Amino acid sequence: MHMMVSKPEQWVKPMAIAGANQYTFHLEATENPGALIKDIRENGMKVGLAIKPGTSVEYLAPWANQIDMALVMTVEPGFGGQKFMEDMMPKVHWLRTQFPSLDIEVDGGVGPDTVHKCAEAGANMIVSGSAIMRSEDPRSVINLLRNVCSEAAQKRSLDR
């Protein structure tokens, strides 16, 4: 679950009861990330931590060893179909360099034309809505996105 809500604390238990296995919240939406991370874990879910484009990646760093996934938003949260913000890729690269085993996701404007930038920067998880849903062949778009990420991850592991 990617929770784009103002009080993420209130939704942890309902999402766990509903069967969510991972709860991703926005760092900007809480005053006590540590307590929220603990609550998510205690409710049996993995933890994802998202940052909006205007938030420094260093703001996420103190929590990186306590989470399962970091999500770098590549659009402003709120609605689909926005243009991909390539200037977010240094955040992805920095996270990959600093936390090599962390799952790193990008969300916003990702499709066949932008996925290579995400994967090369270090993203191994992709959210793609409009590019898939507006495609005449969604299956081929999904396969392309998956293959680009897999190939970049394999190359990273070979380069180590």
PDB file of C-alpha atoms in Angstrom:
ATOM      1  CA  MET A   1       0.000   0.000   0.000  1.00  0.00           C
ATOM      2  CA  HIS A   2       1.337   3.423  -0.945  1.00  0.00           C
ATOM      3  CA  MET A   3      -0.500   5.692   1.468  1.00  0.00           C
ATOM      4  CA  MET A   4      -0.682   9.254   0.209  1.00  0.00           C
ATOM      5  CA  VAL A   5      -2.502  10.477   3.307  1.00  0.00           C
ATOM      6  CA  SER A   6      -1.965  13.193   5.881  1.00  0.00           C
ATOM      7  CA  LYS A   7      -2.202  10.955   8.985  1.00  0.00           C
ATOM      8  CA  PRO A   8      -0.614   7.647   7.989  1.00  0.00           C
ATOM      9  CA  GLU A   9      -0.597   6.409  11.597  1.00  0.00           C
ATOM     10  CA  GLN A  10      -4.374   5.967  11.623  1.00  0.00           C
ATOM     11  CA  TRP A  11      -4.375   3.561   8.682  1.00  0.00           C
ATOM     12  CA  VAL A  12      -1.738   1.012   9.755  1.00  0.00           C
ATOM     13  CA  LYS A  13      -4.029  -1.406  11.573  1.00  0.00           C
ATOM     14  CA  PRO A  14      -6.898  -1.214   9.013  1.00  0.00           C
ATOM     15  CA  MET A  15      -4.463  -1.922   6.167  1.00  0.00           C
ATOM     16  CA  ALA A  16      -2.905  -4.843   8.052  1.00  0.00           C
ATOM     17  CA  ILE A  17      -6.364  -6.274   8.717  1.00  0.00           C
ATOM     18  CA  ALA A  18      -7.205  -5.828   5.022  1.00  0.00           C
ATOM     19  CA  GLY A  19      -4.191  -7.989   4.134  1.00  0.00           C
ATOM     20  CA  ALA A  20      -1.520  -5.467   3.128  1.00  0.00           C
ATOM     21  CA  ASN A  21       1.990  -6.890   3.326  1.00  0.00           C
ATOM     22  CA  GLN A  22       3.837  -3.583   2.912  1.00  0.00           C
ATOM     23  CA  TYR A  23       2.877  -0.122   4.091  1.00  0.00           C
ATOM     24  CA  THR A  24       4.545   2.835   2.386  1.00  0.00           C
ATOM     25  CA  PHE A  25       4.057   6.264   3.905  1.00  0.00           C
ATOM     26  CA  HIS A  26       5.358   9.722   3.062  1.00  0.00           C
ATOM     27  CA  LEU A  27       8.089  10.990   5.351  1.00  0.00           C
ATOM     28  CA  GLU A  28       6.595  14.461   5.096  1.00  0.00           C
ATOM     29  CA  ALA A  29       3.240  13.227   6.475  1.00  0.00           C
ATOM     30  CA  THR A  30       4.357  12.254   9.969  1.00  0.00           C
ATOM     31  CA  GLU A  31       6.099  13.891  12.892  1.00  0.00           C
ATOM     32  CA  ASN A  32       7.400  10.603  14.296  1.00  0.00           C
ATOM     33  CA  PRO A  33       8.685   8.283  11.549  1.00  0.00           C
ATOM     34  CA  GLY A  34      10.402   5.982  14.049  1.00  0.00           C
ATOM     35  CA  ALA A  35       7.194   5.228  15.936  1.00  0.00           C
ATOM     36  CA  LEU A  36       5.309   4.710  12.675  1.00  0.00           C
ATOM     37  CA  ILE A  37       7.975   2.321  11.354  1.00  0.00           C
ATOM     38  CA  LYS A  38       7.753   0.346  14.619  1.00  0.00           C
ATOM     39  CA  ASP A  39       3.935   0.226  14.419  1.00  0.00           C
ATOM     40  CA  ILE A  40       4.004  -1.015  10.822  1.00  0.00           C
ATOM     41  CA  ARG A  41       6.457  -3.795  11.753  1.00  0.00           C
ATOM     42  CA  GLU A  42       4.398  -4.743  14.821  1.00  0.00           C
ATOM     43  CA  ASN A  43       1.400  -5.113  12.515  1.00  0.00           C
ATOM     44  CA  GLY A  44       3.292  -7.632  10.390  1.00  0.00           C
ATOM     45  CA  MET A  45       4.072  -5.525   7.359  1.00  0.00           C
ATOM     46  CA  LYS A  46       7.207  -4.434   5.539  1.00  0.00           C
ATOM     47  CA  VAL A  47       7.978  -0.720   5.626  1.00  0.00           C
ATOM     48  CA  GLY A  48       8.244   1.620   2.669  1.00  0.00           C
ATOM     49  CA  LEU A  49       9.234   5.257   3.050  1.00  0.00           C
ATOM     50  CA  ALA A  50       8.411   7.784   0.331  1.00  0.00           C
ATOM     51  CA  ILE A  51       9.759  11.261  -0.330  1.00  0.00           C
ATOM     52  CA  LYS A  52       8.251  13.934  -2.540  1.00  0.00           C
ATOM     53  CA  PRO A  53      10.333  15.744  -5.185  1.00  0.00           C
ATOM     54  CA  GLY A  54      10.985  18.734  -2.930  1.00  0.00           C
ATOM     55  CA  THR A  55      12.327  16.620  -0.046  1.00  0.00           C
ATOM     56  CA  SER A  56      16.060  16.062   0.262  1.00  0.00           C
ATOM     57  CA  VAL A  57      17.123  12.437   0.048  1.00  0.00           C
ATOM     58  CA  GLU A  58      19.369  13.006   3.060  1.00  0.00           C
ATOM     59  CA  TYR A  59      16.180  13.495   5.101  1.00  0.00           C
ATOM     60  CA  LEU A  60      15.364   9.834   4.410  1.00  0.00           C
ATOM     61  CA  ALA A  61      18.863   8.533   5.177  1.00  0.00           C
ATOM     62  CA  PRO A  62      18.519   8.173   8.989  1.00  0.00           C
ATOM     63  CA  TRP A  63      15.633   5.742   8.435  1.00  0.00           C
ATOM     64  CA  ALA A  64      17.128   3.739   5.552  1.00  0.00           C
ATOM     65  CA  ASN A  65      18.432   0.904   7.714  1.00  0.00           C
ATOM     66  CA  GLN A  66      15.007   0.482   9.346  1.00  0.00           C
ATOM     67  CA  ILE A  67      12.939   0.211   6.161  1.00  0.00           C
ATOM     68  CA  ASP A  68      12.529  -2.322   3.373  1.00  0.00           C
ATOM     69  CA  MET A  69      11.968   0.112   0.527  1.00  0.00           C
ATOM     70  CA  ALA A  70      12.620   3.756  -0.299  1.00  0.00           C
ATOM     71  CA  LEU A  71      10.269   5.421  -2.763  1.00  0.00           C
ATOM     72  CA  VAL A  72      11.464   8.457  -4.689  1.00  0.00           C
ATOM     73  CA  MET A  73       8.510  10.277  -6.205  1.00  0.00           C
ATOM     74  CA  THR A  74       9.298  11.450  -9.725  1.00  0.00           C
ATOM     75  CA  VAL A  75       6.159  13.597  -9.903  1.00  0.00           C
ATOM     76  CA  GLU A  76       4.213  15.561  -7.308  1.00  0.00           C
ATOM     77  CA  PRO A  77       1.887  13.121  -5.528  1.00  0.00           C
ATOM     78  CA  GLY A  78      -1.772  13.302  -6.254  1.00  0.00           C
ATOM     79  CA  PHE A  79      -2.755  12.498  -9.816  1.00  0.00           C
ATOM     80  CA  GLY A  80      -1.644  10.408 -12.785  1.00  0.00           C
ATOM     81  CA  GLY A  81      -0.301  11.414 -16.155  1.00  0.00           C
ATOM     82  CA  GLN A  82       2.310  13.909 -14.950  1.00  0.00           C
ATOM     83  CA  LYS A  83       5.654  14.426 -16.665  1.00  0.00           C
ATOM     84  CA  PHE A  84       8.599  12.434 -15.290  1.00  0.00           C
ATOM     85  CA  MET A  85      11.085  14.559 -13.298  1.00  0.00           C
ATOM     86  CA  GLU A  86      14.488  13.337 -14.432  1.00  0.00           C
ATOM     87  CA  ASP A  87      16.189  15.567 -11.864  1.00  0.00           C
ATOM     88  CA  MET A  88      15.083  13.071  -9.169  1.00  0.00           C
ATOM     89  CA  MET A  89      17.514  10.439 -10.512  1.00  0.00           C
ATOM     90  CA  PRO A  90      20.464  11.697  -8.409  1.00  0.00           C
ATOM     91  CA  LYS A  91      18.377  10.839  -5.319  1.00  0.00           C
ATOM     92  CA  VAL A  92      17.908   7.290  -6.598  1.00  0.00           C
ATOM     93  CA  HIS A  93      21.604   6.999  -7.406  1.00  0.00           C
ATOM     94  CA  TRP A  94      22.617   8.336  -3.990  1.00  0.00           C
ATOM     95  CA  LEU A  95      20.355   5.854  -2.208  1.00  0.00           C
ATOM     96  CA  ARG A  96      21.674   2.956  -4.309  1.00  0.00           C
ATOM     97  CA  THR A  97      25.268   3.980  -3.548  1.00  0.00           C
ATOM     98  CA  GLN A  98      24.692   4.453   0.178  1.00  0.00           C
ATOM     99  CA  PHE A  99      22.316   1.507   0.725  1.00  0.00           C
ATOM    100  CA  PRO A 100      23.103  -1.109  -1.948  1.00  0.00           C
ATOM    101  CA  SER A 101      20.673  -3.770  -0.696  1.00  0.00           C
ATOM    102  CA  LEU A 102      17.690  -1.458  -0.185  1.00  0.00           C
ATOM    103  CA  ASP A 103      14.733  -1.794  -2.533  1.00  0.00           C
ATOM    104  CA  ILE A 104      14.399   1.537  -4.335  1.00  0.00           C
ATOM    105  CA  GLU A 105      11.192   2.412  -6.126  1.00  0.00           C
ATOM    106  CA  VAL A 106      10.288   5.287  -8.421  1.00  0.00           C
ATOM    107  CA  ASP A 107       6.745   6.456  -9.006  1.00  0.00           C
ATOM    108  CA  GLY A 108       5.558   9.027 -11.491  1.00  0.00           C
ATOM    109  CA  GLY A 109       5.820   9.402 -15.238  1.00  0.00           C
ATOM    110  CA  VAL A 110       7.624   6.089 -15.654  1.00  0.00           C
ATOM    111  CA  GLY A 111       7.164   4.280 -18.943  1.00  0.00           C
ATOM    112  CA  PRO A 112       9.132   2.899 -21.892  1.00  0.00           C
ATOM    113  CA  ASP A 113      10.823   6.264 -22.524  1.00  0.00           C
ATOM    114  CA  THR A 114      11.951   6.876 -18.926  1.00  0.00           C
ATOM    115  CA  VAL A 115      12.429   3.487 -17.273  1.00  0.00           C
ATOM    116  CA  HIS A 116      16.044   3.193 -18.477  1.00  0.00           C
ATOM    117  CA  LYS A 117      16.989   6.344 -16.540  1.00  0.00           C
ATOM    118  CA  CYS A 118      15.374   4.939 -13.404  1.00  0.00           C
ATOM    119  CA  ALA A 119      17.021   1.537 -13.669  1.00  0.00           C
ATOM    120  CA  GLU A 120      20.455   2.963 -14.483  1.00  0.00           C
ATOM    121  CA  ALA A 121      20.204   5.282 -11.459  1.00  0.00           C
ATOM    122  CA  GLY A 122      19.543   2.259  -9.254  1.00  0.00           C
ATOM    123  CA  ALA A 123      15.789   1.744  -9.026  1.00  0.00           C
ATOM    124  CA  ASN A 124      14.746  -1.887  -8.858  1.00  0.00           C
ATOM    125  CA  MET A 125      11.014  -1.274  -8.387  1.00  0.00           C
ATOM    126  CA  ILE A 126       8.846   0.719 -10.787  1.00  0.00           C
ATOM    127  CA  VAL A 127       5.347   2.143 -10.509  1.00  0.00           C
ATOM    128  CA  SER A 128       3.802   2.791 -13.884  1.00  0.00           C
ATOM    129  CA  GLY A 129       0.156   3.631 -14.323  1.00  0.00           C
ATOM    130  CA  SER A 130      -0.635   5.764 -17.338  1.00  0.00           C
ATOM    131  CA  ALA A 131       2.054   4.247 -19.580  1.00  0.00           C
ATOM    132  CA  ILE A 132       0.554   0.801 -19.036  1.00  0.00           C
ATOM    133  CA  MET A 133      -3.128   1.691 -18.947  1.00  0.00           C
ATOM    134  CA  ARG A 134      -2.972   3.883 -22.062  1.00  0.00           C
ATOM    135  CA  SER A 135      -0.981   1.334 -24.051  1.00  0.00           C
ATOM    136  CA  GLU A 136      -2.534  -0.804 -26.756  1.00  0.00           C
ATOM    137  CA  ASP A 137      -0.387  -3.679 -25.477  1.00  0.00           C
ATOM    138  CA  PRO A 138      -0.074  -3.376 -21.668  1.00  0.00           C
ATOM    139  CA  ARG A 139       1.612  -6.774 -21.336  1.00  0.00           C
ATOM    140  CA  SER A 140       4.514  -5.736 -23.570  1.00  0.00           C
ATOM    141  CA  VAL A 141       4.977  -2.479 -21.622  1.00  0.00           C
ATOM    142  CA  ILE A 142       5.049  -4.380 -18.324  1.00  0.00           C
ATOM    143  CA  ASN A 143       7.558  -6.864 -19.754  1.00  0.00           C
ATOM    144  CA  LEU A 144       9.765  -4.034 -21.016  1.00  0.00           C
ATOM    145  CA  LEU A 145       9.736  -2.279 -17.632  1.00  0.00           C
ATOM    146  CA  ARG A 146      10.503  -5.529 -15.815  1.00  0.00           C
ATOM    147  CA  ASN A 147      13.314  -6.495 -18.202  1.00  0.00           C
ATOM    148  CA  VAL A 148      15.005  -3.096 -18.088  1.00  0.00           C
ATOM    149  CA  CYS A 149      15.065  -3.171 -14.274  1.00  0.00           C
ATOM    150  CA  SER A 150      16.259  -6.785 -14.128  1.00  0.00           C
ATOM    151  CA  GLU A 151      19.058  -6.185 -16.617  1.00  0.00           C
ATOM    152  CA  ALA A 152      20.258  -3.062 -14.772  1.00  0.00           C
ATOM    153  CA  ALA A 153      20.244  -4.939 -11.443  1.00  0.00           C
ATOM    154  CA  GLN A 154      22.233  -7.804 -12.954  1.00  0.00           C
ATOM    155  CA  LYS A 155      24.744  -5.343 -14.391  1.00  0.00           C
ATOM    156  CA  ARG A 156      25.106  -3.642 -10.975  1.00  0.00           C
ATOM    157  CA  SER A 157      25.812  -6.963  -9.277  1.00  0.00           C
ATOM    158  CA  LEU A 158      28.413  -7.844 -11.924  1.00  0.00           C
ATOM    159  CA  ASP A 159      30.077  -4.454 -11.538  1.00  0.00           C
ATOM    160  CA  ARG A 160      30.657  -4.965  -7.795  1.00  0.00           C
TER     161      ARG A 160
END
